CSV table of C-alpha atoms in Angstrom, one decimal:
chain,number,residue,atom,x,y,z
A,1,MET,CA,2.6,-17.0,-5.1
A,2,THR,CA,2.0,-20.5,-6.5
A,3,GLU,CA,4.8,-23.0,-7.0
A,4,THR,CA,3.7,-23.9,-10.5
A,5,ALA,CA,3.9,-20.3,-11.8
A,6,VAL,CA,7.0,-18.5,-12.9
A,7,TYR,CA,7.2,-15.0,-11.4
A,8,ALA,CA,9.0,-12.0,-13.0
A,9,ALA,CA,8.9,-8.2,-12.7
A,10,GLY,CA,9.9,-5.2,-14.8
A,11,GLY,CA,8.9,-1.7,-15.7
A,12,VAL,CA,7.8,0.9,-18.1
A,13,VAL,CA,10.8,3.2,-17.9
A,14,TRP,CA,10.1,6.8,-18.9
A,15,ARG,CA,11.8,10.1,-19.3
A,16,VAL,CA,10.9,13.6,-20.6
A,17,VAL,CA,13.1,15.0,-23.5
A,18,ASP,CA,12.4,18.5,-24.7
A,19,ASP,CA,9.0,18.4,-22.9
A,20,LYS,CA,8.1,15.2,-24.7
A,21,LEU,CA,7.6,11.9,-22.9
A,22,ARG,CA,9.4,8.8,-24.1
A,23,ILE,CA,9.4,5.2,-22.9
A,24,LEU,CA,12.2,2.7,-23.2
A,25,LEU,CA,11.9,-0.4,-25.3
A,26,ILE,CA,14.5,-3.2,-25.4
A,27,HIS,CA,15.5,-5.2,-28.5
A,28,ARG,CA,16.4,-8.6,-27.4
A,29,THR,CA,19.2,-10.4,-29.3
A,30,LYS,CA,18.2,-14.0,-28.9
A,31,TYR,CA,14.5,-13.6,-29.6
A,32,ARG,CA,14.7,-10.7,-32.1
A,33,ASP,CA,11.8,-9.0,-30.4
A,34,VAL,CA,10.9,-5.7,-28.9
A,35,THR,CA,9.7,-5.7,-25.4
A,36,LEU,CA,9.8,-4.1,-21.9
A,37,PRO,CA,12.7,-4.6,-19.5
A,38,LYS,CA,11.8,-7.4,-17.1
A,39,GLY,CA,13.2,-10.6,-15.6
A,40,LYS,CA,12.6,-13.5,-13.3
A,41,VAL,CA,12.6,-13.3,-9.5
A,42,ASP,CA,15.8,-14.5,-7.8
A,43,PRO,CA,15.5,-16.7,-4.7
A,44,GLY,CA,14.6,-14.6,-1.7
A,45,GLU,CA,13.7,-11.5,-3.7
A,46,MET,CA,10.4,-9.5,-3.4
A,47,LEU,CA,8.9,-8.5,-6.7
A,48,ALA,CA,9.7,-4.8,-6.4
A,49,GLU,CA,13.3,-5.6,-5.8
A,50,THR,CA,13.3,-7.8,-8.9
A,51,ALA,CA,11.8,-5.1,-11.1
A,52,ALA,CA,14.5,-2.5,-10.1
A,53,ARG,CA,17.3,-5.0,-10.4
A,54,GLU,CA,16.2,-6.3,-13.8
A,55,ILE,CA,15.7,-2.8,-15.2
A,56,HIS,CA,19.3,-1.9,-14.2
A,57,GLU,CA,20.8,-5.2,-15.5
A,58,GLU,CA,19.1,-4.9,-18.9
A,59,THR,CA,19.4,-1.1,-19.4
A,60,GLY,CA,22.2,0.1,-17.1
A,61,ILE,CA,19.7,2.6,-15.6
A,62,ARG,CA,19.0,2.7,-11.9
A,63,VAL,CA,15.4,3.7,-11.2
A,64,ALA,CA,13.1,4.2,-8.3
A,65,LEU,CA,9.7,2.5,-8.9
A,66,GLY,CA,6.6,4.5,-9.2
A,67,VAL,CA,3.0,3.5,-9.7
A,68,PRO,CA,2.2,-0.2,-10.5
A,69,VAL,CA,1.0,-0.4,-14.1
A,70,GLY,CA,-0.4,-4.0,-14.3
A,71,VAL,CA,0.3,-7.7,-14.3
A,72,SER,CA,0.7,-9.8,-17.4
A,73,ARG,CA,0.0,-13.5,-17.6
A,74,TYR,CA,0.9,-15.9,-20.4
A,75,HIS,CA,1.8,-19.6,-20.9
A,76,LEU,CA,5.4,-20.7,-21.5
A,77,PRO,CA,6.3,-23.6,-23.8
A,78,SER,CA,6.6,-25.7,-20.7
A,79,LYS,CA,2.9,-25.1,-20.0
A,80,ARG,CA,3.7,-23.2,-16.9
A,81,THR,CA,2.1,-19.7,-16.4
A,82,LYS,CA,4.4,-16.7,-16.3
A,83,ILE,CA,3.2,-13.8,-14.2
A,84,VAL,CA,5.0,-10.5,-14.6
A,85,HIS,CA,4.4,-7.4,-12.4
A,86,TYR,CA,5.2,-4.0,-13.8
A,87,TRP,CA,5.8,-0.5,-12.4
A,88,ALA,CA,6.2,2.9,-14.0
A,89,ALA,CA,9.8,4.1,-13.4
A,90,GLU,CA,11.2,7.4,-14.2
A,91,ALA,CA,14.8,7.5,-15.6
A,92,THR,CA,16.4,10.7,-14.3
A,93,ASP,CA,19.0,12.5,-16.4
A,94,ALA,CA,21.7,11.5,-13.8
A,95,ALA,CA,20.7,7.8,-14.0
A,96,ILE,CA,20.9,7.9,-17.8
A,97,ARG,CA,24.3,9.5,-17.8
A,98,ALA,CA,25.5,6.9,-15.3
A,99,SER,CA,24.4,4.0,-17.5
A,100,ALA,CA,27.2,1.9,-18.9
A,101,PHE,CA,24.9,0.0,-21.3
A,102,VAL,CA,26.5,-1.5,-24.4
A,103,PRO,CA,24.8,-4.0,-26.8
A,104,ASN,CA,25.4,-7.5,-25.5
A,105,LYS,CA,24.3,-11.2,-26.0
A,106,GLU,CA,21.0,-10.5,-24.3
A,107,ILE,CA,20.1,-6.9,-25.3
A,108,ALA,CA,20.9,-5.7,-28.8
A,109,ALA,CA,19.6,-2.2,-28.5
A,110,LEU,CA,17.7,0.3,-26.4
A,111,GLU,CA,15.1,2.6,-28.0
A,112,TRP,CA,13.3,5.6,-26.6
A,113,VAL,CA,9.9,6.2,-28.3
A,114,LYS,CA,6.7,8.0,-27.8
A,115,PRO,CA,4.1,5.8,-25.9
A,116,LYS,CA,1.8,5.6,-28.9
A,117,LYS,CA,4.6,4.5,-31.1
A,118,ALA,CA,5.6,1.9,-28.5
A,119,LEU,CA,2.1,0.4,-28.8
A,120,ALA,CA,2.8,-0.3,-32.5
A,121,ARG,CA,6.4,-1.4,-31.9
A,122,LEU,CA,6.0,-4.0,-29.1
A,123,SER,CA,6.1,-7.6,-30.2
A,124,TYR,CA,3.6,-9.0,-27.7
A,125,PRO,CA,-0.1,-8.1,-26.9
A,126,VAL,CA,0.6,-8.5,-23.1
A,127,ASP,CA,3.2,-5.7,-23.3
A,128,VAL,CA,0.8,-3.5,-25.2
A,129,GLU,CA,-1.8,-3.9,-22.4
A,130,ILE,CA,0.8,-2.7,-19.9
A,131,VAL,CA,1.7,0.4,-21.9
A,132,GLU,CA,-2.0,1.1,-22.4
A,133,ASN,CA,-2.3,1.2,-18.6
A,134,PHE,CA,0.7,3.5,-18.5
A,135,VAL,CA,-0.8,5.8,-21.1
A,136,ARG,CA,-3.9,6.2,-18.8
A,137,LEU,CA,-1.7,7.5,-16.1
A,138,ILE,CA,-0.4,10.1,-18.4
A,139,GLU,CA,-3.9,11.1,-19.5
A,140,GLU,CA,-5.0,11.4,-15.8
A,141,GLY,CA,-2.0,13.6,-15.1
A,142,VAL,CA,-0.7,11.3,-12.3
A,143,LEU,CA,2.4,9.8,-13.7
A,144,ARG,CA,5.0,11.6,-11.6
A,145,THR,CA,4.5,10.4,-8.1
A,146,PHE,CA,6.2,10.0,-4.7
A,147,PRO,CA,5.7,7.3,-2.1
A,148,ILE,CA,4.8,7.4,1.6
A,149,ILE,CA,5.7,3.9,2.8
A,150,VAL,CA,3.9,2.7,5.9
A,151,LEU,CA,5.9,0.0,7.5
A,152,ARG,CA,5.0,-2.2,10.5
A,153,HIS,CA,8.1,-3.1,12.6
A,154,ALA,CA,9.6,-6.6,12.2
A,155,LYS,CA,8.9,-9.5,14.5
A,156,ALA,CA,9.8,-8.6,18.1
A,157,VAL,CA,10.4,-10.8,21.1
A,158,GLU,CA,7.1,-11.8,22.7
A,159,ARG,CA,5.9,-9.5,25.5
A,160,GLY,CA,5.7,-12.5,27.8
A,161,ASP,CA,9.4,-13.3,27.2
A,162,TRP,CA,10.5,-9.7,27.9
A,163,GLN,CA,11.1,-8.3,31.4
A,164,GLY,CA,11.8,-4.7,30.6
A,165,LYS,CA,9.7,-1.8,29.3
A,166,ASP,CA,7.7,-2.6,26.3
A,167,ALA,CA,9.3,0.3,24.3
A,168,ALA,CA,12.7,-1.4,24.8
A,169,ARG,CA,11.5,-4.8,23.5
A,170,PRO,CA,14.0,-5.9,20.8
A,171,LEU,CA,13.5,-7.8,17.6
A,172,SER,CA,13.5,-11.5,17.6
A,173,PRO,CA,16.1,-13.4,15.5
A,174,ARG,CA,13.4,-13.7,12.8
A,175,GLY,CA,12.7,-10.0,13.0
A,176,GLU,CA,16.4,-9.2,12.5
A,177,LYS,CA,16.3,-11.3,9.3
A,178,GLN,CA,13.1,-9.6,8.2
A,179,ALA,CA,14.6,-6.1,8.7
A,180,LYS,CA,17.5,-7.1,6.4
A,181,SER,CA,15.2,-8.7,3.8
A,182,ILE,CA,13.2,-5.5,3.2
A,183,VAL,CA,16.1,-3.2,2.5
A,184,GLY,CA,16.2,-4.0,-1.2
A,185,PRO,CA,12.4,-3.6,-1.8
A,186,LEU,CA,12.3,-0.3,0.2
A,187,VAL,CA,15.3,1.0,-1.8
A,188,SER,CA,13.5,0.0,-5.0
A,189,PHE,CA,10.8,2.5,-4.2
A,190,GLY,CA,13.3,5.3,-3.6
A,191,ALA,CA,13.1,5.4,0.2
A,192,ARG,CA,15.0,8.3,1.5
A,193,LYS,CA,13.5,10.0,4.6
A,194,LEU,CA,13.3,7.5,7.5
A,195,ILE,CA,10.9,8.2,10.4
A,196,SER,CA,10.2,5.9,13.2
A,197,SER,CA,8.4,5.4,16.5
A,198,PRO,CA,11.0,5.7,19.3
A,199,ALA,CA,10.4,2.0,20.3
A,200,THR,CA,13.5,-0.2,19.9
A,201,ARG,CA,11.7,-2.7,17.7
A,202,CYS,CA,10.8,0.1,15.2
A,203,VAL,CA,14.2,1.8,15.2
A,204,THR,CA,16.0,-1.5,14.8
A,205,THR,CA,13.7,-2.5,11.9
A,206,LEU,CA,15.0,0.5,10.0
A,207,ALA,CA,18.6,0.1,11.0
A,208,PRO,CA,19.7,-2.0,8.0
A,209,LEU,CA,18.0,0.4,5.6
A,210,SER,CA,19.6,3.3,7.4
A,211,ALA,CA,23.0,1.8,7.0
A,212,ALA,CA,22.4,1.0,3.3
A,213,LEU,CA,21.3,4.6,2.6
A,214,ASP,CA,23.7,6.2,5.0
A,215,ARG,CA,20.8,8.2,6.4
A,216,LYS,CA,19.8,8.6,10.0
A,217,VAL,CA,16.5,7.4,11.4
A,218,GLY,CA,14.4,10.3,12.8
A,219,THR,CA,12.2,9.3,15.8
A,220,THR,CA,8.9,10.8,17.0
A,221,LYS,CA,6.5,9.8,19.7
A,222,LEU,CA,3.7,11.1,17.5
A,223,ILE,CA,3.5,7.7,15.8
A,224,GLY,CA,4.6,5.7,18.8
A,225,GLN,CA,2.4,3.0,20.5
A,226,ASP,CA,2.9,4.4,24.0
A,227,ALA,CA,1.5,7.8,22.9
A,228,TRP,CA,-1.3,6.1,21.0
A,229,GLU,CA,-2.3,4.2,24.1
A,230,GLU,CA,-2.2,7.4,26.1
A,231,GLY,CA,-4.2,9.3,23.5
A,232,THR,CA,-1.3,11.7,22.7
A,233,SER,CA,-0.2,10.4,19.3
A,234,ASP,CA,-0.6,12.7,16.4
A,235,PRO,CA,0.1,11.0,13.0
A,236,ARG,CA,-1.7,13.9,11.3
A,237,LYS,CA,1.3,16.2,11.9
A,238,ILE,CA,3.8,13.7,10.6
A,239,VAL,CA,1.7,12.8,7.5
A,240,GLY,CA,1.1,16.5,6.7
A,241,GLU,CA,4.8,17.2,6.8
A,242,ARG,CA,5.5,14.3,4.4
A,243,VAL,CA,2.8,15.2,2.0
A,244,ARG,CA,4.0,18.8,1.8
A,245,ALA,CA,7.6,17.6,1.3
A,246,ARG,CA,6.6,15.5,-1.8
A,247,LYS,CA,9.6,13.3,-1.2
A,248,PRO,CA,9.8,9.5,-0.6
A,249,ALA,CA,9.5,8.6,3.0
A,250,VAL,CA,9.2,5.5,5.3
A,251,LEU,CA,7.1,5.7,8.4
A,252,CYS,CA,7.8,2.8,10.7
A,253,SER,CA,5.2,2.2,13.5
A,254,HIS,CA,3.0,-0.4,15.3
A,255,GLY,CA,0.0,-2.4,14.3
A,256,PRO,CA,-2.5,-0.4,16.4
A,257,VAL,CA,-1.2,2.9,15.0
A,258,LEU,CA,-1.1,2.0,11.3
A,259,PRO,CA,-4.8,2.5,10.7
A,260,ASP,CA,-4.6,6.1,12.0
A,261,ILE,CA,-1.6,6.8,9.8
A,262,MET,CA,-3.3,5.5,6.7
A,263,SER,CA,-6.5,7.4,7.5
A,264,GLU,CA,-4.5,10.6,7.9
A,265,ILE,CA,-2.9,10.1,4.5
A,266,ALA,CA,-6.3,9.7,3.0
A,267,LEU,CA,-7.6,12.9,4.7
A,268,ALA,CA,-4.5,14.9,3.8
A,269,THR,CA,-4.9,14.0,0.1
A,270,GLY,CA,-8.7,14.4,-0.2
A,271,THR,CA,-9.1,10.7,-0.8
A,272,LEU,CA,-12.4,8.9,-0.1
A,273,ARG,CA,-11.9,6.5,2.7
A,274,GLY,CA,-12.9,2.9,2.2
A,275,SER,CA,-12.2,-0.7,3.2
A,276,TYR,CA,-9.0,-0.7,1.1
A,277,LEU,CA,-7.4,1.5,3.9
A,278,GLY,CA,-8.1,-1.2,6.4
A,279,SER,CA,-6.5,-3.8,4.2
A,280,ALA,CA,-3.4,-1.6,3.6
A,281,SER,CA,-3.0,-1.0,7.3
A,282,ALA,CA,-3.6,-4.6,8.5
A,283,LEU,CA,0.1,-5.5,8.1
A,284,GLU,CA,2.1,-8.5,9.3
A,285,PRO,CA,5.4,-7.8,10.9
A,286,ALA,CA,7.9,-6.2,8.5
A,287,ALA,CA,5.2,-5.8,5.8
A,288,PHE,CA,4.7,-2.4,4.3
A,289,SER,CA,2.1,-0.5,2.1
A,290,VAL,CA,3.4,1.9,-0.5
A,291,VAL,CA,1.0,4.9,-0.9
A,292,HIS,CA,1.7,6.6,-4.2
A,293,LEU,CA,0.8,10.3,-4.4
A,294,SER,CA,0.9,12.9,-7.2
A,295,VAL,CA,4.0,15.1,-7.1
A,296,ASP,CA,2.2,17.9,-8.9
A,297,ASN,CA,-1.1,17.7,-7.0
A,298,PRO,CA,-1.0,15.6,-3.8
A,299,GLY,CA,-4.5,16.8,-2.9
A,300,SER,CA,-5.9,15.0,-6.0
A,301,GLY,CA,-6.0,11.8,-3.9
A,302,ILE,CA,-4.1,8.5,-3.5
A,303,VAL,CA,-3.0,7.3,-7.0
A,304,ALA,CA,-2.4,3.7,-5.9
A,305,ILE,CA,-1.7,1.6,-2.8
A,306,GLU,CA,0.3,-1.7,-2.9
A,307,THR,CA,1.2,-4.0,0.0
A,308,HIS,CA,4.4,-6.1,0.2
A,309,ILE,CA,4.9,-9.0,2.6
A,310,PRO,CA,8.4,-10.3,3.4
A,311,LYS,CA,9.1,-14.0,2.7
A,312,ILE,CA,10.8,-14.6,6.0
């Protein structure tokens, strides 16, 4: 991020009604325009967290983010550049029923329309481009997705400063802050199943998320560093289970193990391997890569990968 730019995030919120897909447009009161739900990043937020929060604040609908659908850039009257990141986001029937939206001083109305109608209704060309990207996902049949989130544990106490077994090495104070900071972004992607290396630094990284979701962390040596060093790790088994389950999951492991996990996701989904896998697995402490896979046909390959780095 640059200091001169203004960052924001939002989404193309969609639902299926009577077998017909509709997307959500918002009519803003002050500007008298038609646009997509979005808003500026709050201090300390990661972009995905902003997108989910702003969608909820403007529409009353809580969503889990799906595939990224583009970034818009335009100049503000102040001459600063505004950069807006967008994700596709399905609005479930339950989320819509739970929405308490009423017209207010910011949002005059919500409107569900066909994607092609949205292209004609939107007030700004930059929004049209985002919806065009969204339409391509529909045409490719990969709109409905689920994420496998590959997470490197947060910053741990240095090996030289720790006298016990390496597997028991705890998080540093910075690592503890990182673990708390990634809860919001991980929740934004619908994280539910939590799987970790048995090492303390991995389990503790997931502890704040576990508490937020009220879900236990499952541990397995198959993605642990000790097993990896001994040649007994088996990320293929864990990845295969998650791909078959077709449900959002977080796999928390170690730097040396992450390339194997990412490679197994590619193999399990029939994806051509390339340098992008290396980039997605070369993660800093507490950073994570979200691998989006098709719910209807996971074997059709990775739909998208995005990497998120904590600010702490």
